Short mmCIF file of C-alpha atoms in Angstrom, two decimals:
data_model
loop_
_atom_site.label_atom_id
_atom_site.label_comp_id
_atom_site.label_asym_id
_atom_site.label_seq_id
_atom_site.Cartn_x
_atom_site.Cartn_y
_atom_site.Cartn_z
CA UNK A 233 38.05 50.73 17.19
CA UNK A 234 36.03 52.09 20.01
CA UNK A 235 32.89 51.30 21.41
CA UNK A 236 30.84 54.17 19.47
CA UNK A 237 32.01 52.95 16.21
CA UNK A 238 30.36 49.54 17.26
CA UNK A 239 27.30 49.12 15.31
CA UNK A 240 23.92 46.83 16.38
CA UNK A 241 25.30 43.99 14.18
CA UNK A 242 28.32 43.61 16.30
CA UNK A 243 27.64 39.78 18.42
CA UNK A 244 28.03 40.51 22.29
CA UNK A 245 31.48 39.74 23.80
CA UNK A 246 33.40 39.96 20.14
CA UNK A 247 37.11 40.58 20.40
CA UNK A 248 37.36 43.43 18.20
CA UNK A 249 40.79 43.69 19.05
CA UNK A 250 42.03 40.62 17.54
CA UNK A 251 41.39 40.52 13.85
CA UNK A 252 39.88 37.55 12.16
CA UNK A 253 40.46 35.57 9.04
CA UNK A 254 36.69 35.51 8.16
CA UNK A 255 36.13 39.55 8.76
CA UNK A 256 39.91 39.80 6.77
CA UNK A 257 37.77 37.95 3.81
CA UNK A 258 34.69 40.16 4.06
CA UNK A 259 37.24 42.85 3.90
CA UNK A 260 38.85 41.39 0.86
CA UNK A 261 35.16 40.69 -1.46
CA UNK A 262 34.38 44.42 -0.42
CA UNK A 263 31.96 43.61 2.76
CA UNK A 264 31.21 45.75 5.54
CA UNK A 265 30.48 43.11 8.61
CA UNK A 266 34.62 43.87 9.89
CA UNK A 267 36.40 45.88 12.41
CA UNK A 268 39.13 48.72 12.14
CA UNK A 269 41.92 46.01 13.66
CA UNK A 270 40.51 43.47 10.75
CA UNK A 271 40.75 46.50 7.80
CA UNK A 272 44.46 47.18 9.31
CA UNK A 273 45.40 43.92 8.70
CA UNK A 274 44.25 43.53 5.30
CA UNK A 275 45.83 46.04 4.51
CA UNK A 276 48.95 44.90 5.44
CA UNK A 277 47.84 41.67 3.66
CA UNK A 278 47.11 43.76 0.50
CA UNK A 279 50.78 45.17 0.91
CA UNK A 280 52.30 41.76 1.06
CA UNK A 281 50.14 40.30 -1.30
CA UNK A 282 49.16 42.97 -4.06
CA UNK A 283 46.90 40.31 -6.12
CA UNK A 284 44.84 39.82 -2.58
CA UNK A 285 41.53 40.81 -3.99
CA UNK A 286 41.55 39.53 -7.02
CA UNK A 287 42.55 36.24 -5.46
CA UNK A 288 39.57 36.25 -3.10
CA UNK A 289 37.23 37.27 -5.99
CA UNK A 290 38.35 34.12 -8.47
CA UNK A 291 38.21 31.84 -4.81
CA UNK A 292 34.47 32.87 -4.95
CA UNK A 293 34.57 31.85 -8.26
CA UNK A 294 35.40 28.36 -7.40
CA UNK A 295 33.57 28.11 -5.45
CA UNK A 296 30.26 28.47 -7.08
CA UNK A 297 31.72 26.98 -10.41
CA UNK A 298 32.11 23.75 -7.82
CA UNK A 299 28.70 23.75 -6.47
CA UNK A 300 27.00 23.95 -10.01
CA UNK A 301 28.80 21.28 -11.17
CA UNK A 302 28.16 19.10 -8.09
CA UNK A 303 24.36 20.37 -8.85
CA UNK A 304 24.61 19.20 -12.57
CA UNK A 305 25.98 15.55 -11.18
CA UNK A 306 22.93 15.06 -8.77
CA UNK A 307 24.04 16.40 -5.56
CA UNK A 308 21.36 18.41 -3.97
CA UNK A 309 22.86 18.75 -0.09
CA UNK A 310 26.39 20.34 0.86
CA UNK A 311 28.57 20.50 3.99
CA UNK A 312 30.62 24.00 3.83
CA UNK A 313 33.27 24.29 6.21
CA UNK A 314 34.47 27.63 7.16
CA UNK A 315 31.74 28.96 5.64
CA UNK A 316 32.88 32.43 6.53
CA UNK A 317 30.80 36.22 6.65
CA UNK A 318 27.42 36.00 4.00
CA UNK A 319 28.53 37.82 1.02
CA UNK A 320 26.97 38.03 -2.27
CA UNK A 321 26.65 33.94 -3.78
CA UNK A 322 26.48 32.27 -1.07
CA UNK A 323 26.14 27.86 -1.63
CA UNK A 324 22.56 28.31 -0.07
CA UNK A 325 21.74 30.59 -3.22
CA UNK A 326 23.75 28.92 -6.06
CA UNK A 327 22.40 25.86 -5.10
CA UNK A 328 19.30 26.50 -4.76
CA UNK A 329 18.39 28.65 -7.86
CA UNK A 330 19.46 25.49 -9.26
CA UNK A 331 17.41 23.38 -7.74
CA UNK A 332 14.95 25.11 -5.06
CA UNK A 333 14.66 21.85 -2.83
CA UNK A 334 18.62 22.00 -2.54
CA UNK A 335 20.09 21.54 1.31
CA UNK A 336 22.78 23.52 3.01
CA UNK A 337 24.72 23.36 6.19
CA UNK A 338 27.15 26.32 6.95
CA UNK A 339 29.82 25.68 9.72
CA UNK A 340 32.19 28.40 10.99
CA UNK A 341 33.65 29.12 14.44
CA UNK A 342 33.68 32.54 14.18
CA UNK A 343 31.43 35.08 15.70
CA UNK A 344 30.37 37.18 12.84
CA UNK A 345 30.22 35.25 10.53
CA UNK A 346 28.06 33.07 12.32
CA UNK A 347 25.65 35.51 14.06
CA UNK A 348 25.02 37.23 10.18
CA UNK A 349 24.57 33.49 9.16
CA UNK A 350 21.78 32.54 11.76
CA UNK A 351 19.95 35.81 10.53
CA UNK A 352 20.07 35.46 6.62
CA UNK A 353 18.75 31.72 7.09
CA UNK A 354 16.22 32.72 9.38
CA UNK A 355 13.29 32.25 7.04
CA UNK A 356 14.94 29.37 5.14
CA UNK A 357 14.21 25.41 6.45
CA UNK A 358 16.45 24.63 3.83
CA UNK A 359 19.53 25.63 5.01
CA UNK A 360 21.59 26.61 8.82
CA UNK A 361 24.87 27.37 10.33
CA UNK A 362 26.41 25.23 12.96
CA UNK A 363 29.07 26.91 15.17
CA UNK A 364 31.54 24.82 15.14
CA UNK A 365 36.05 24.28 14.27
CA UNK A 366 36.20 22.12 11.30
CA UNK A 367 39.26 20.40 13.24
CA UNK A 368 36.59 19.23 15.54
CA UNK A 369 34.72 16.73 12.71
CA UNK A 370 32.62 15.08 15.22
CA UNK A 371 31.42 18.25 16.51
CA UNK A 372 30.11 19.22 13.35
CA UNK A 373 28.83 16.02 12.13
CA UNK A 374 26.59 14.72 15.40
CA UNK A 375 25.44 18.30 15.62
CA UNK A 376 21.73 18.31 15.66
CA UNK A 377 21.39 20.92 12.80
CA UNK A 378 23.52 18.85 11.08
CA UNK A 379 21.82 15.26 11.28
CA UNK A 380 18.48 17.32 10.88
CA UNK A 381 19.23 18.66 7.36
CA UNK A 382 21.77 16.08 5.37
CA UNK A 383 21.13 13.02 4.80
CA UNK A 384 24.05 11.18 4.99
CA UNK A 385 22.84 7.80 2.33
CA UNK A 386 23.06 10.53 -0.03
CA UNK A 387 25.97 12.20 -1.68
CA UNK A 388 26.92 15.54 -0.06
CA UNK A 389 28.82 17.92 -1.61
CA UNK A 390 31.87 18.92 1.25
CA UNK A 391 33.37 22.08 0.60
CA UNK A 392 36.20 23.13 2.11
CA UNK A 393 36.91 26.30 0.00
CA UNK A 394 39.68 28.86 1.11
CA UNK A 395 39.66 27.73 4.94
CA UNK A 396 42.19 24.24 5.14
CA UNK A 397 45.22 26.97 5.33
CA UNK A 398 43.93 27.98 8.75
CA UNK A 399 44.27 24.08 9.70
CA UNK A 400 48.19 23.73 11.54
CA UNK A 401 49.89 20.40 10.68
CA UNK A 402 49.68 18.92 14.08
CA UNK A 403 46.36 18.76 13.59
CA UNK A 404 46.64 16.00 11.43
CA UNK A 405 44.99 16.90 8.07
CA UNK A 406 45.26 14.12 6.19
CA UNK A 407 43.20 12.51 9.24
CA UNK A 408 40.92 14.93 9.35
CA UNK A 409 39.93 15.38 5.36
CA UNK A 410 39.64 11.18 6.00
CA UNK A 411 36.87 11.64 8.88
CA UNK A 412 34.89 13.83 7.29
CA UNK A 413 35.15 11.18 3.48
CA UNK A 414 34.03 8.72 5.76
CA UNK A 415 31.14 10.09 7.12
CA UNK A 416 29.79 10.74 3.30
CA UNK A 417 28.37 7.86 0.68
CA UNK A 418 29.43 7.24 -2.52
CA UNK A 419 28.74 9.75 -4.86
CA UNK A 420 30.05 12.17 -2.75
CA UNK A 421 32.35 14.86 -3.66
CA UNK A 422 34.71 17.09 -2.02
CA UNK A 423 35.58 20.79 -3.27
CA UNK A 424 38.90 22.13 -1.57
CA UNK A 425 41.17 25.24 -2.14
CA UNK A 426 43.96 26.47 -0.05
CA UNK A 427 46.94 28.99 -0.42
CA UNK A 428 50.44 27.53 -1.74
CA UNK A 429 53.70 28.33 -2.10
CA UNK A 430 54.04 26.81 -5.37
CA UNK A 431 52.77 29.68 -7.30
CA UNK A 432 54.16 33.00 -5.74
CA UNK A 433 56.48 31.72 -2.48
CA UNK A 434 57.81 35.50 -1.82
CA UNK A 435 54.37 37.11 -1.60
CA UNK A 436 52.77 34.06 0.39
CA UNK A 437 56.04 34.22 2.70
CA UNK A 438 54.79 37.80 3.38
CA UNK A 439 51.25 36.88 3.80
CA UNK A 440 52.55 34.00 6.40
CA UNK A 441 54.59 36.41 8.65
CA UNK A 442 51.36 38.90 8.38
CA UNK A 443 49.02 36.13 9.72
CA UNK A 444 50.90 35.52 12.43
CA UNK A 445 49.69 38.42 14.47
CA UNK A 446 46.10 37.15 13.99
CA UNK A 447 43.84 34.33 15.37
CA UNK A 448 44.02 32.38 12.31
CA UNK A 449 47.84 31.85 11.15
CA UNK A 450 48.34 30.53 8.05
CA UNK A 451 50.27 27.19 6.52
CA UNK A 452 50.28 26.84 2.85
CA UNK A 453 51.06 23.91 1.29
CA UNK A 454 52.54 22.26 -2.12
CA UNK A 455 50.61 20.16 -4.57
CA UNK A 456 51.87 17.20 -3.64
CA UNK A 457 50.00 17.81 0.26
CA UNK A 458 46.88 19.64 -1.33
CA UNK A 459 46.82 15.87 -3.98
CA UNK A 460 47.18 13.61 -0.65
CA UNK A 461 44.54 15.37 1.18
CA UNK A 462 42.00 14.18 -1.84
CA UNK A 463 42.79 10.45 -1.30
CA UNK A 464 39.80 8.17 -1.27
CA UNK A 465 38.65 10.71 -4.10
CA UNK A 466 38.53 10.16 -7.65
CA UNK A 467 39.83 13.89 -8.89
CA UNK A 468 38.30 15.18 -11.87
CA UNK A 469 39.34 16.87 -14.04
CA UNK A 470 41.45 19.18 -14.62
CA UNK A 471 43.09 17.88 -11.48
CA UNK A 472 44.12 20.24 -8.66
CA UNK A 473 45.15 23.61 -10.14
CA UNK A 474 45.27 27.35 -10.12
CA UNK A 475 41.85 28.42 -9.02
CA UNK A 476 41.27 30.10 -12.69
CA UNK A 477 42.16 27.60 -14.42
CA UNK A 478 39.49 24.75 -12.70
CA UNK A 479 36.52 24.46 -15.49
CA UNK A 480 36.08 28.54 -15.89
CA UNK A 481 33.27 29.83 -17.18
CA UNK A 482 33.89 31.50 -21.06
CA UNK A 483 32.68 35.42 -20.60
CA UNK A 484 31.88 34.98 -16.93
CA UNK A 485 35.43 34.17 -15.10
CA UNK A 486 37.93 36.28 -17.17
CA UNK A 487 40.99 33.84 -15.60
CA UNK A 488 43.66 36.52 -15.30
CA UNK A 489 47.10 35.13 -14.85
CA UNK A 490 46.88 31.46 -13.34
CA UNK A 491 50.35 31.72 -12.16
CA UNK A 492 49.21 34.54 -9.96
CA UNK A 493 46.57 32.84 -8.15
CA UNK A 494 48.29 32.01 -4.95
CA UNK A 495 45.46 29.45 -4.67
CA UNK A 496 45.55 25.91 -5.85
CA UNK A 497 41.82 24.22 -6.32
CA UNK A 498 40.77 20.84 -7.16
CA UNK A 499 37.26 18.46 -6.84
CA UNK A 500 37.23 14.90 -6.45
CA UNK A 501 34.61 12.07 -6.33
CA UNK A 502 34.52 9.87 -3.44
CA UNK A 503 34.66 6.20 -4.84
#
């Protein structure tokens, strides 16, 4: 891409050489906010994974069907990690058409997603971005904006929704899920999706090697990691599952074929 495709959105000192997960996603919901390099690769991602769209589109899904029903059990503050690039239903506006006095921090590392972040919340106390890698938990956590806004003797709603396959093993994930249960109450609940092998292993072997040339690799993993990640949480039900098949919506989430999903999704209930 050269510099007189660059538009005035573009955050000084980007990388648009390297393509991103988060501008890959944008790509993938039909956003604008990403680079030639990022459209090249998702297109390659699209090649190796033909249901790539409509896997992003029922992630989404999950994540706002998550959020309401956090909303319906009380929670009125969330923590979303990886955030990503503002697309159409973002947590800020699920949660708070629900309930107006509903709290929101954002978190993301990268760039654009958090420089178009900053300027959608700009007019909204209730709700802010921290710039921040969710393998860092203190970071996020102690972070002004953070201790500001949540209110941590009160059940927060984590999310961690399409982002913990960017997190490599020897980071420790099992440690890290546990730092960030500790720092929430009782109450609490914790919303997670991630890609697998379970469902379609050929295509998500594709999607692995296609990763690799970007700055956020992938590494899938099995139900049995995604259910050990959740302990200290109470999962509800249906358990961990194909992201159509947790709690759809009758005439709003048509489901499509769960077995295609590529995504496993669950919610649990800190105890």
């Amino acid at each position: 891409m050269g510099r007189s495709d660059v538009t005035s959105w573009v955050p000084e000192g980007i990388d648009l050489e390297r393509p991103s997960a988060a501008r890959l996603y944008d790509y993938l919901l039909g956003g604008a906010h990403n680079f030639a390099h990022d459209r090249e690769l998702a297109e390659r991602f699209i090649k190796a994974q033909p249901n790539a769209r409509e896997i992003a589109r029922h992630n989404r899904s999950f994540l706002r069907r998550s959020v309401l029903f956090m909303v319906e059990r009380g929670v009125r503050q969330f923590l979303d990690l990886g955030s990503g690039i503002p697309t159409v239903g973002n947590v800020h506006e699920i949660a708070q058409a629900a309930d107006p006095r509903a709290k929101v921090v954002y978190v993301d590392y990268e760039e654009v997603a958090y420089a178009h972040s900053t300027l959608m919340l700009a007019d909204n106390p209730l709700a802010t971005i921290v710039q921040a890698d969710l393998t860092r938990p203190d970071d996020i956590l102690d972070a002004p904006q953070t201790r500001e806004l949540l209110d941590f003797d009160h059940p927060i709603g984590l999310l961690m929704a399409g982002v913990f396959h960017f997190v490599p093993p020897e980071k420790d994930p099992a440690r890290l899920v546990a730092r960030y249960r500790d720092a929430i109450g009782a109450g609490s609940y914790l919303a997670f999706s991630q890609f697998t092998r379970d469902l379609m292993p050929t295509e998500m072997d594709r999607i692995v090697e296609v990763m690799k040339s970007s700055r956020d690799p992938m590494y899938p993993r099995s139900h049995a990691e995604i259910t050990a990640l959740f302990a200290g949480f109470d999962l509800v039900e249906p358990g961990i599952v194909p992201t159509a098949k947790w709690r759809p919506d009758p005439g709003f989430d048509d489901g499509g074929d769960p077995d295609r999903a590529g995504i496993y999704a669950g919610v649990g209930r800190k105890h």
